Amino acid sequence: MPVEIAIIGRPNVGKSTLFNRLTGRRAALVDATPGLTRDRREGDAEIGRHAVRLIDTAGLEEAEAGSLSARMREQSEAAIAHADAVLFVMDARAGLTPVDERFAAPIRKSGKPVILVANKCEGRASDAGFYDAYALGLGEPVAISAEHGEGIGDLIAAIEAVCDQVAGEGELAPPGTDAASRPLRLAIVGRPNAGKSTLVNALLGEDRMITGPEAGITRDTIAVPLKWNEQDILLHDTAGLRRKSRIHERAEKLSASDAINAIRFAEVVVVLIDAEIPFEKQDLQIADLVVSEGRGLVIAVNKWDLVEEKQSRLAELRREVERLLPQVKGVPLVPVSASRGGGLDKLMQAVFGIYAMWNRRLPTAALNRWLEEALERHTPPAVTGKRIKLRYMTQPNARPPTFVVFCSRPEKLPEAYRRYLINGIRDSFDLPGVPLRLNLRKGKNPYADKEG
Ligand code: GDP
């Protein structure tokens, strides 16, 4: 089945030109019935190793420029709902308009993968509009000119990446599910004997436990559904976790590929450590990998029933984790006793808390007010006699929160200053324990001319 991608955008941004370019003008009018779908065009393209079906919602151009009839919106939303992914087109020469925003909102809500395209990027007049595109909150824009065929290589690469994502997740996130109703993807990783199986079984409950190695598990089962306080979860089945009797197969070490598979699958990863031997090198390596891969991290300390002086030990472990994992200040550390079922509610609260922050989007205006203050408090350093100017900031992506700062000489900004900014965002916007990304881009302030 081809990957279905809907091309969405307000009238006149260049959807049809792009559609024609990607499909080689082999487009056909597939439905001539008047009404909702009369203008829907479909066309096929080979992109990388994927067969892609592009859906153009053209013909909407009939509507008066600047107006947005209910029919247009309906058609656009229906196309989004049906598609596997969305290609959103904006006009970089015209900049961002409120109408763009109204077309973008249902895409964000759908939680579908998006390729953001800033079209008409030939020439200088489009610079400001290109930076504008970041503020849509649909990710990093790809600058193209559909008319002149510029940037199409980058666009194809972006489409290919999204197709890979769709192909990999198709089974778990069927088209039509929106972000809010999709289950949280959770993995529990840790060294052998930390108590992962015990914890998984405690979370699943006795009745759900699978006791024999064969009992109904197909080879390709990689996730088990689980409900916790009405919230849907898909729990990664790390290497036969649910099997009860697999003592003989126990490996000496956690296999790296198991951990990597789990991290790739999950949105939030619980790193389970043993209270009696906490923070071994391997635990820290896993935790570090979770963070560098941009996943939400929760540390659970198991076998808490064996710990004496629980209060002081907990405080000590929390201090230790701040020191050992400074890149995720405030990461939750939750004591549990998997075998007795203790602390499970607190653990899951921490998981959902991190998940919510991992999904957070901060408004561009608030970020720029914050940036101004941060720059005042600590002036960026001068390098070779010239001060580095940081001009504009926005959050193009959530999951994990990813920020872009436009500045004069990104390659020269010291790492310490970048850390200062990240820690500042974390504190000011209350995002403890989530991985945050901050990318520096060379660029002018898109609103420079408005400032005079
Ligand atoms: P896995 O290798 O990480 O899956 O670890 P298992 O779940 O097989 O547990 C390893 C051992 O630790 C078993 O003997 C469990 O009974 C024991 N264990 C697991 N959780 C707890 C706990 O909360 N308290 C105590 N005291 N023992 C536990």
Coordinates of C-alpha atoms and ligand atoms in Angstrom, one line a residue:
M1 CA 0.0 0.0 0.0
P2 CA 1.3 3.4 -0.9
V3 CA 2.0 5.9 1.8
E4 CA -0.7 8.5 1.5
I5 CA 0.3 12.2 1.9
A6 CA -2.1 15.0 1.8
I7 CA -0.9 18.4 0.5
I8 CA -2.5 21.0 2.6
G9 CA -2.3 24.8 2.6
R10 CA -4.3 27.9 2.0
P11 CA -5.1 28.9 -1.6
N12 CA -2.3 30.2 -3.8
V13 CA 0.6 28.9 -1.8
G14 CA 1.6 26.6 -4.7
K15 CA 0.1 23.3 -3.8
S16 CA -0.8 22.3 -7.3
T17 CA 2.6 23.3 -8.7
L18 CA 4.3 21.2 -6.1
F19 CA 1.9 18.3 -6.7
N20 CA 2.7 18.4 -10.4
R21 CA 6.4 18.5 -9.8
L22 CA 6.3 15.6 -7.4
T23 CA 4.0 13.4 -9.6
G24 CA 5.6 14.4 -12.9
R25 CA 2.2 15.8 -13.9
R26 CA 0.7 12.4 -14.2
A27 CA -2.1 13.6 -12.1
A28 CA -5.6 12.5 -12.8
L29 CA -8.9 13.9 -11.7
V30 CA -10.2 11.0 -9.8
D31 CA -13.6 12.1 -8.7
A32 CA -15.7 14.3 -10.8
T33 CA -18.8 14.3 -8.6
P34 CA -19.7 17.8 -7.6
G35 CA -19.5 18.4 -3.9
L36 CA -17.0 17.8 -1.2
T37 CA -14.5 15.8 -3.1
R38 CA -14.9 17.0 -6.6
D39 CA -11.5 18.6 -6.8
R40 CA -9.5 16.1 -5.0
R41 CA -6.6 15.0 -7.2
E42 CA -4.4 12.0 -6.6
G43 CA -1.1 11.1 -8.1
D44 CA 1.6 8.5 -7.5
A45 CA 5.3 9.0 -7.0
E46 CA 8.2 6.8 -6.1
I47 CA 10.1 8.4 -3.3
G48 CA 13.2 6.4 -2.1
R49 CA 12.0 2.9 -1.6
H50 CA 8.4 4.0 -1.0
A51 CA 5.4 4.2 -3.2
V52 CA 3.7 7.4 -2.3
R53 CA 0.2 8.6 -3.1
L54 CA -0.1 12.4 -3.1
I55 CA -3.5 14.0 -2.5
D56 CA -3.9 17.5 -3.7
T57 CA -6.8 19.5 -2.3
A58 CA -6.7 21.9 -5.2
G59 CA -9.6 23.7 -6.7
L60 CA -10.0 25.4 -3.4
E61 CA -8.3 28.3 -5.2
E62 CA -11.8 29.2 -6.3
A63 CA -12.6 30.6 -2.9
E64 CA -11.8 34.2 -2.5
A65 CA -8.3 34.9 -1.4
G66 CA -8.2 35.4 2.4
S67 CA -11.6 33.8 3.0
L68 CA -12.0 30.4 4.5
S69 CA -15.3 28.7 3.8
A70 CA -16.5 25.8 5.8
R71 CA -16.3 23.6 2.8
M72 CA -12.6 24.3 2.3
R73 CA -11.9 23.5 5.9
E74 CA -14.0 20.4 5.8
Q75 CA -12.2 19.1 2.7
S76 CA -8.8 19.9 4.2
E77 CA -9.6 18.2 7.4
A78 CA -11.0 15.1 5.7
A79 CA -7.8 14.8 3.7
I80 CA -5.7 15.1 6.8
A81 CA -7.8 12.5 8.6
H82 CA -7.5 10.0 5.8
A83 CA -3.8 10.5 5.1
D84 CA -0.7 8.9 6.7
A85 CA 1.2 12.1 6.7
V86 CA 0.7 15.7 5.7
L87 CA 2.7 18.1 3.5
F88 CA 1.9 21.6 4.6
V89 CA 2.7 24.3 2.2
M90 CA 3.1 28.0 3.1
D91 CA 4.2 30.9 1.0
A92 CA 7.5 32.3 2.2
R93 CA 7.2 35.5 0.0
A94 CA 3.8 36.3 1.6
G95 CA 4.9 35.3 5.1
L96 CA 2.6 33.7 7.6
T97 CA -1.1 34.7 7.6
P98 CA -3.9 33.9 10.0
V99 CA -5.4 31.7 7.3
D100 CA -2.2 29.6 7.3
E101 CA -2.6 29.2 11.0
R102 CA -6.2 28.0 10.6
F103 CA -5.1 25.3 8.1
A104 CA -2.3 24.3 10.4
A105 CA -4.2 23.9 13.6
P106 CA -6.0 20.6 12.6
I107 CA -2.7 19.1 11.5
R108 CA -1.1 19.7 14.9
K109 CA -4.2 18.2 16.5
S110 CA -4.1 15.1 14.3
G111 CA -0.6 14.3 15.6
K112 CA 0.3 13.0 12.1
P113 CA 3.8 13.3 10.8
V114 CA 4.2 16.6 8.9
I115 CA 6.6 17.9 6.3
L116 CA 6.6 21.7 6.4
V117 CA 7.4 23.4 3.2
A118 CA 8.2 27.1 2.7
N119 CA 7.5 27.6 -0.9
K120 CA 8.5 30.5 -3.3
C121 CA 11.9 30.6 -1.6
E122 CA 13.7 31.7 -4.7
G123 CA 15.3 35.1 -4.2
R124 CA 15.8 37.2 -1.1
A125 CA 12.3 38.5 -0.6
S126 CA 11.4 35.2 1.0
D127 CA 13.9 35.3 3.9
A128 CA 11.5 36.7 6.6
G129 CA 8.7 34.4 5.5
F130 CA 11.0 31.4 5.8
Y131 CA 11.8 32.2 9.4
D132 CA 8.1 32.8 10.0
A133 CA 7.4 29.2 9.1
Y134 CA 9.2 28.0 12.2
A135 CA 6.5 29.6 14.3
L136 CA 3.8 27.3 12.9
G137 CA 5.0 24.6 15.3
L138 CA 5.1 22.0 12.6
G139 CA 8.8 21.4 12.6
E140 CA 11.7 22.7 10.6
P141 CA 10.6 24.1 7.2
V142 CA 12.1 22.9 4.0
A143 CA 12.8 25.8 1.7
I144 CA 11.8 25.2 -1.9
S145 CA 10.7 26.8 -5.1
A146 CA 8.1 24.5 -6.7
E147 CA 8.0 26.7 -9.7
H148 CA 11.8 26.8 -10.2
G149 CA 12.5 23.3 -8.9
E150 CA 14.9 24.5 -6.2
G151 CA 15.2 22.6 -2.9
I152 CA 13.3 19.6 -4.3
G153 CA 16.1 17.2 -3.3
D154 CA 15.8 18.3 0.3
L155 CA 12.1 17.9 0.2
I156 CA 12.3 14.4 -1.2
A157 CA 14.7 13.5 1.6
A158 CA 12.2 14.9 4.1
I159 CA 9.3 12.9 2.6
E160 CA 11.4 9.8 2.6
A161 CA 12.2 10.2 6.3
V162 CA 8.5 10.6 7.0
C163 CA 7.6 7.5 4.9
D164 CA 10.2 5.5 6.9
Q165 CA 8.5 6.7 10.1
V166 CA 5.0 5.9 8.7
A167 CA 6.1 2.4 7.6
G168 CA 7.7 1.7 10.9
E169 CA 4.8 2.8 13.0
G170 CA 1.9 1.9 10.8
E171 CA 0.8 -1.1 12.8
L172 CA 0.9 0.8 16.1
A173 CA -0.7 4.0 15.1
P174 CA -3.4 3.3 12.5
P175 CA -4.4 6.3 10.4
G176 CA -7.2 8.2 12.0
T177 CA -6.0 8.0 15.6
D178 CA -5.1 11.4 16.9
A179 CA -2.3 12.3 19.2
A180 CA -4.5 12.6 22.2
S181 CA -6.1 9.2 21.9
R182 CA -2.9 7.4 20.9
P183 CA -1.4 5.2 23.6
L184 CA 1.7 6.3 25.4
R185 CA 4.6 4.1 24.2
L186 CA 6.6 3.0 27.3
A187 CA 9.6 0.8 27.7
I188 CA 11.2 -0.6 30.8
V189 CA 14.9 -1.2 30.6
G190 CA 17.6 -2.2 33.0
R191 CA 20.3 -4.7 33.8
P192 CA 19.4 -8.3 34.3
N193 CA 18.0 -9.0 37.7
A194 CA 17.0 -5.4 38.3
G195 CA 13.4 -6.7 38.4
K196 CA 12.1 -5.8 35.0
S197 CA 9.9 -8.9 34.5
T198 CA 8.6 -8.6 38.0
L199 CA 7.7 -4.9 37.4
V200 CA 6.1 -5.6 34.0
N201 CA 4.0 -8.3 35.5
A202 CA 3.0 -6.1 38.4
L203 CA 1.9 -3.4 36.0
L204 CA 0.0 -5.9 33.9
G205 CA -1.7 -7.7 36.8
E206 CA -1.8 -11.4 37.5
D207 CA -4.4 -12.3 35.0
R208 CA -2.5 -10.8 32.1
M209 CA 0.7 -12.6 32.9
I210 CA 1.9 -15.0 30.3
T211 CA 3.6 -17.9 31.9
G212 CA 4.8 -20.2 29.2
P213 CA 7.3 -19.2 26.6
E214 CA 4.9 -20.1 23.8
A215 CA 1.6 -19.1 25.1
G216 CA 0.1 -17.0 22.3
I217 CA 3.2 -14.9 21.8
T218 CA 3.9 -14.5 18.1
R219 CA 7.4 -13.7 17.1
D220 CA 6.6 -10.2 16.0
T221 CA 4.7 -9.2 19.1
I222 CA 6.7 -6.2 20.3
A223 CA 4.2 -4.4 22.5
V224 CA 1.5 -5.2 25.1
P225 CA -1.4 -2.9 25.6
L226 CA -2.0 -1.8 29.2
K227 CA -4.5 0.6 30.8
W228 CA -3.5 2.6 33.8
N229 CA -6.1 4.9 35.4
E230 CA -8.0 5.1 32.1
Q231 CA -4.8 5.9 30.1
D232 CA -3.8 3.7 27.3
I233 CA -0.2 2.5 27.2
L234 CA 1.7 0.3 24.9
L235 CA 4.4 -1.4 26.8
H236 CA 7.5 -2.6 24.9
D237 CA 8.0 -6.3 25.4
T238 CA 11.8 -6.1 25.8
A239 CA 13.1 -9.6 24.9
G240 CA 10.5 -11.8 26.4
L241 CA 10.0 -9.9 29.6
R242 CA 6.7 -11.5 30.2
R243 CA 8.0 -15.0 30.3
K244 CA 8.1 -16.3 33.8
S245 CA 10.5 -19.2 33.5
R246 CA 13.5 -18.1 31.6
I247 CA 16.1 -18.3 34.3
H248 CA 18.4 -20.4 32.1
E249 CA 18.5 -17.9 29.3
R250 CA 19.5 -15.1 31.5
A251 CA 22.3 -13.2 30.0
E252 CA 25.1 -11.7 32.0
K253 CA 24.7 -8.3 30.6
L254 CA 21.9 -6.3 29.2
S255 CA 22.2 -6.6 25.5
A256 CA 22.8 -3.2 23.9
S257 CA 20.5 -4.0 21.0
D258 CA 17.6 -4.8 23.3
A259 CA 18.0 -1.4 24.9
I260 CA 18.3 0.4 21.6
N261 CA 15.2 -1.3 20.3
A262 CA 13.3 -0.4 23.4
I263 CA 14.4 3.2 23.2
R264 CA 13.6 3.4 19.5
F265 CA 10.1 2.2 20.2
A266 CA 9.3 4.3 23.3
E267 CA 8.3 7.8 24.0
V268 CA 9.1 7.4 27.7
V269 CA 11.7 5.0 29.1
V270 CA 11.8 3.8 32.6
V271 CA 15.4 2.8 33.6
L272 CA 15.0 0.3 36.4
I273 CA 17.9 0.1 38.8
D274 CA 18.5 -2.1 41.7
A275 CA 18.5 -0.3 45.1
E276 CA 21.3 -2.4 46.4
I277 CA 23.6 -1.6 43.5
P278 CA 22.5 1.7 42.1
F279 CA 24.0 3.7 39.3
E280 CA 26.3 1.1 37.9
K281 CA 28.1 2.2 34.8
Q282 CA 25.7 0.4 32.5
D283 CA 22.6 2.0 34.2
L284 CA 24.1 5.4 33.5
Q285 CA 25.0 4.5 29.9
I286 CA 21.4 3.5 29.3
A287 CA 20.0 6.6 30.9
D288 CA 22.4 8.8 28.9
L289 CA 21.3 7.0 25.7
V290 CA 17.6 7.6 26.5
V291 CA 18.3 11.3 26.9
S292 CA 20.5 11.7 23.8
E293 CA 17.9 10.0 21.8
G294 CA 15.4 12.6 23.0
R295 CA 13.1 10.3 25.0
G296 CA 11.4 11.0 28.3
L297 CA 13.4 9.4 31.1
V298 CA 12.1 8.2 34.5
I299 CA 14.4 6.4 36.9
A300 CA 12.8 3.7 39.1
V301 CA 14.8 2.3 42.0
N302 CA 13.6 -1.2 42.6
K303 CA 13.7 -3.5 45.7
W304 CA 13.0 -0.5 47.9
D305 CA 11.6 -3.0 50.4
L306 CA 15.2 -4.0 51.2
V307 CA 16.4 -0.5 51.9
E308 CA 16.8 0.8 55.5
E309 CA 16.7 4.4 56.4
K310 CA 14.5 5.0 53.3
Q311 CA 14.2 8.8 53.7
S312 CA 17.9 9.6 53.8
R313 CA 18.8 7.1 51.2
L314 CA 16.2 8.6 48.8
A315 CA 17.7 12.1 49.3
E316 CA 21.1 10.7 48.7
L317 CA 20.1 9.0 45.5
R318 CA 18.4 12.1 44.2
R319 CA 21.6 14.2 44.8
E320 CA 23.6 11.5 43.1
V321 CA 21.4 11.5 40.0
E322 CA 21.6 15.3 39.7
R323 CA 25.4 15.0 39.7
L324 CA 25.5 12.0 37.3
L325 CA 22.9 13.2 34.8
P326 CA 23.3 17.0 34.7
Q327 CA 21.9 17.1 31.2
V328 CA 18.4 16.4 32.5
K329 CA 18.2 18.3 35.7
G330 CA 15.2 17.3 37.7
V331 CA 14.7 13.9 36.2
P332 CA 12.2 11.9 38.3
L333 CA 13.5 9.2 40.6
V334 CA 10.9 7.0 42.0
P335 CA 11.4 4.2 44.6
V336 CA 9.4 1.0 43.9
S337 CA 9.0 -2.5 45.1
A338 CA 8.0 -4.5 42.0
S339 CA 7.6 -7.8 43.9
R340 CA 5.2 -6.1 46.5
G341 CA 3.5 -3.8 44.0
G342 CA 4.7 -0.7 46.0
G343 CA 5.2 2.7 44.4
L344 CA 3.6 1.8 41.1
D345 CA 1.1 4.7 41.1
K346 CA 3.8 7.2 41.8
L347 CA 5.9 5.7 39.1
M348 CA 3.1 5.9 36.5
Q349 CA 2.4 9.5 37.6
A350 CA 6.0 10.4 36.9
V351 CA 5.8 8.7 33.5
F352 CA 2.7 10.7 32.6
G353 CA 4.2 13.9 34.0
I354 CA 7.3 13.6 31.8
Y355 CA 5.2 12.6 28.8
A356 CA 3.1 15.8 29.2
M357 CA 6.3 18.0 29.3
W358 CA 7.8 16.1 26.4
N359 CA 4.8 17.1 24.4
R360 CA 4.8 20.8 25.5
R361 CA 4.8 23.6 23.0
L362 CA 5.8 27.1 24.1
P363 CA 4.5 30.2 22.3
T364 CA 7.0 32.1 20.2
A365 CA 6.2 35.4 21.8
A366 CA 6.8 34.1 25.3
L367 CA 10.1 32.5 24.2
N368 CA 11.3 35.8 22.7
R369 CA 10.4 37.8 25.8
W370 CA 12.3 35.2 27.7
L371 CA 15.3 35.4 25.3
E372 CA 15.5 39.1 25.7
E373 CA 15.7 38.8 29.5
A374 CA 18.2 36.0 29.3
L375 CA 20.5 38.1 27.1
E376 CA 20.3 41.0 29.4
R377 CA 21.1 38.9 32.4
H378 CA 24.1 37.4 30.7
T379 CA 25.4 39.1 27.6
P380 CA 26.6 36.6 25.0
P381 CA 30.4 36.6 24.7
A382 CA 32.4 38.6 22.2
V383 CA 34.5 36.4 19.9
T384 CA 37.4 38.0 18.0
G385 CA 36.2 41.4 19.0
K386 CA 32.6 41.0 17.8
R387 CA 29.7 40.3 20.0
I388 CA 27.6 37.3 18.9
K389 CA 24.0 38.4 18.4
L390 CA 21.1 36.2 19.3
R391 CA 18.1 37.5 17.6
Y392 CA 15.1 35.3 17.5
M393 CA 13.8 32.1 19.1
T394 CA 11.1 29.7 18.4
Q395 CA 10.1 26.1 19.1
P396 CA 9.6 24.2 15.8
N397 CA 9.1 20.8 17.4
A398 CA 7.8 19.0 20.5
R399 CA 8.5 15.4 21.4
P400 CA 11.1 16.4 22.7
P401 CA 10.8 20.2 22.9
T402 CA 13.2 21.5 20.3
F403 CA 14.2 25.2 20.1
V404 CA 15.9 27.1 17.4
V405 CA 17.8 30.4 18.0
F406 CA 18.8 32.5 15.1
C407 CA 22.1 34.2 15.6
S408 CA 25.0 35.9 13.8
R409 CA 27.7 33.3 14.2
P410 CA 26.2 30.1 15.5
E411 CA 29.5 28.1 15.2
K412 CA 31.2 30.5 17.6
L413 CA 28.8 30.5 20.5
P414 CA 30.4 28.7 23.4
E415 CA 28.9 25.5 24.7
A416 CA 28.6 27.0 28.1
Y417 CA 26.3 29.7 26.8
R418 CA 24.1 27.2 25.1
R419 CA 23.8 25.3 28.4
Y420 CA 22.9 28.5 30.1
L421 CA 20.1 29.0 27.7
I422 CA 18.8 25.4 28.0
N423 CA 18.9 25.5 31.8
G424 CA 17.2 28.8 31.7
I425 CA 14.3 27.5 29.5
R426 CA 14.1 24.5 31.8
D427 CA 13.7 26.6 34.9
S428 CA 11.6 29.4 33.5
F429 CA 9.1 27.2 31.7
D430 CA 9.0 24.5 34.3
L431 CA 10.3 21.6 32.2
P432 CA 12.3 19.5 34.7
G433 CA 13.8 16.2 33.6
V434 CA 12.8 16.3 29.9
P435 CA 15.5 16.3 27.3
L436 CA 15.5 19.7 25.6
R437 CA 17.2 20.5 22.3
L438 CA 18.5 23.8 21.2
N439 CA 19.7 24.3 17.7
L440 CA 21.6 27.4 16.5
R441 CA 20.9 28.7 13.0
K442 CA 22.6 31.5 11.2
G443 CA 20.0 34.1 10.4
K444 CA 18.8 37.6 10.7
N445 CA 15.9 38.7 12.9
P446 CA 12.9 38.1 10.6
Y447 CA 11.3 41.1 12.1
A448 CA 14.3 43.4 11.8
D449 CA 12.5 45.8 9.4
K450 CA 9.6 46.1 11.9
E451 CA 11.9 47.2 14.6
G452 CA 13.4 50.0 12.5
Ligands
GDP1 P1 14.9 -8.9 35.3 O1 16.0 -9.7 34.9 O2 15.2 -7.5 35.4 O3 13.6 -9.2 34.5 O4 14.6 -9.3 36.9 P2 13.4 -10.2 37.5 O5 12.1 -9.6 37.4 O6 13.5 -11.6 37.0 O7 13.9 -10.1 39.1 C1 15.1 -10.5 39.5 C2 15.1 -10.9 41.0 O8 14.8 -9.8 41.8 C3 14.0 -12.0 41.3 O9 14.5 -12.9 42.2 C4 12.9 -11.2 41.9 O10 12.1 -11.9 42.7 C5 13.6 -10.1 42.6 N1 12.8 -8.9 42.8 C6 12.2 -8.2 41.8 N2 11.6 -7.1 42.3 C7 11.9 -7.1 43.7 C8 11.5 -6.2 44.7 O11 10.8 -5.2 44.6 N3 12.0 -6.5 46.0 C9 12.8 -7.6 46.2 N4 13.2 -7.8 47.4 N5 13.1 -8.4 45.2 C10 12.7 -8.2 44.0

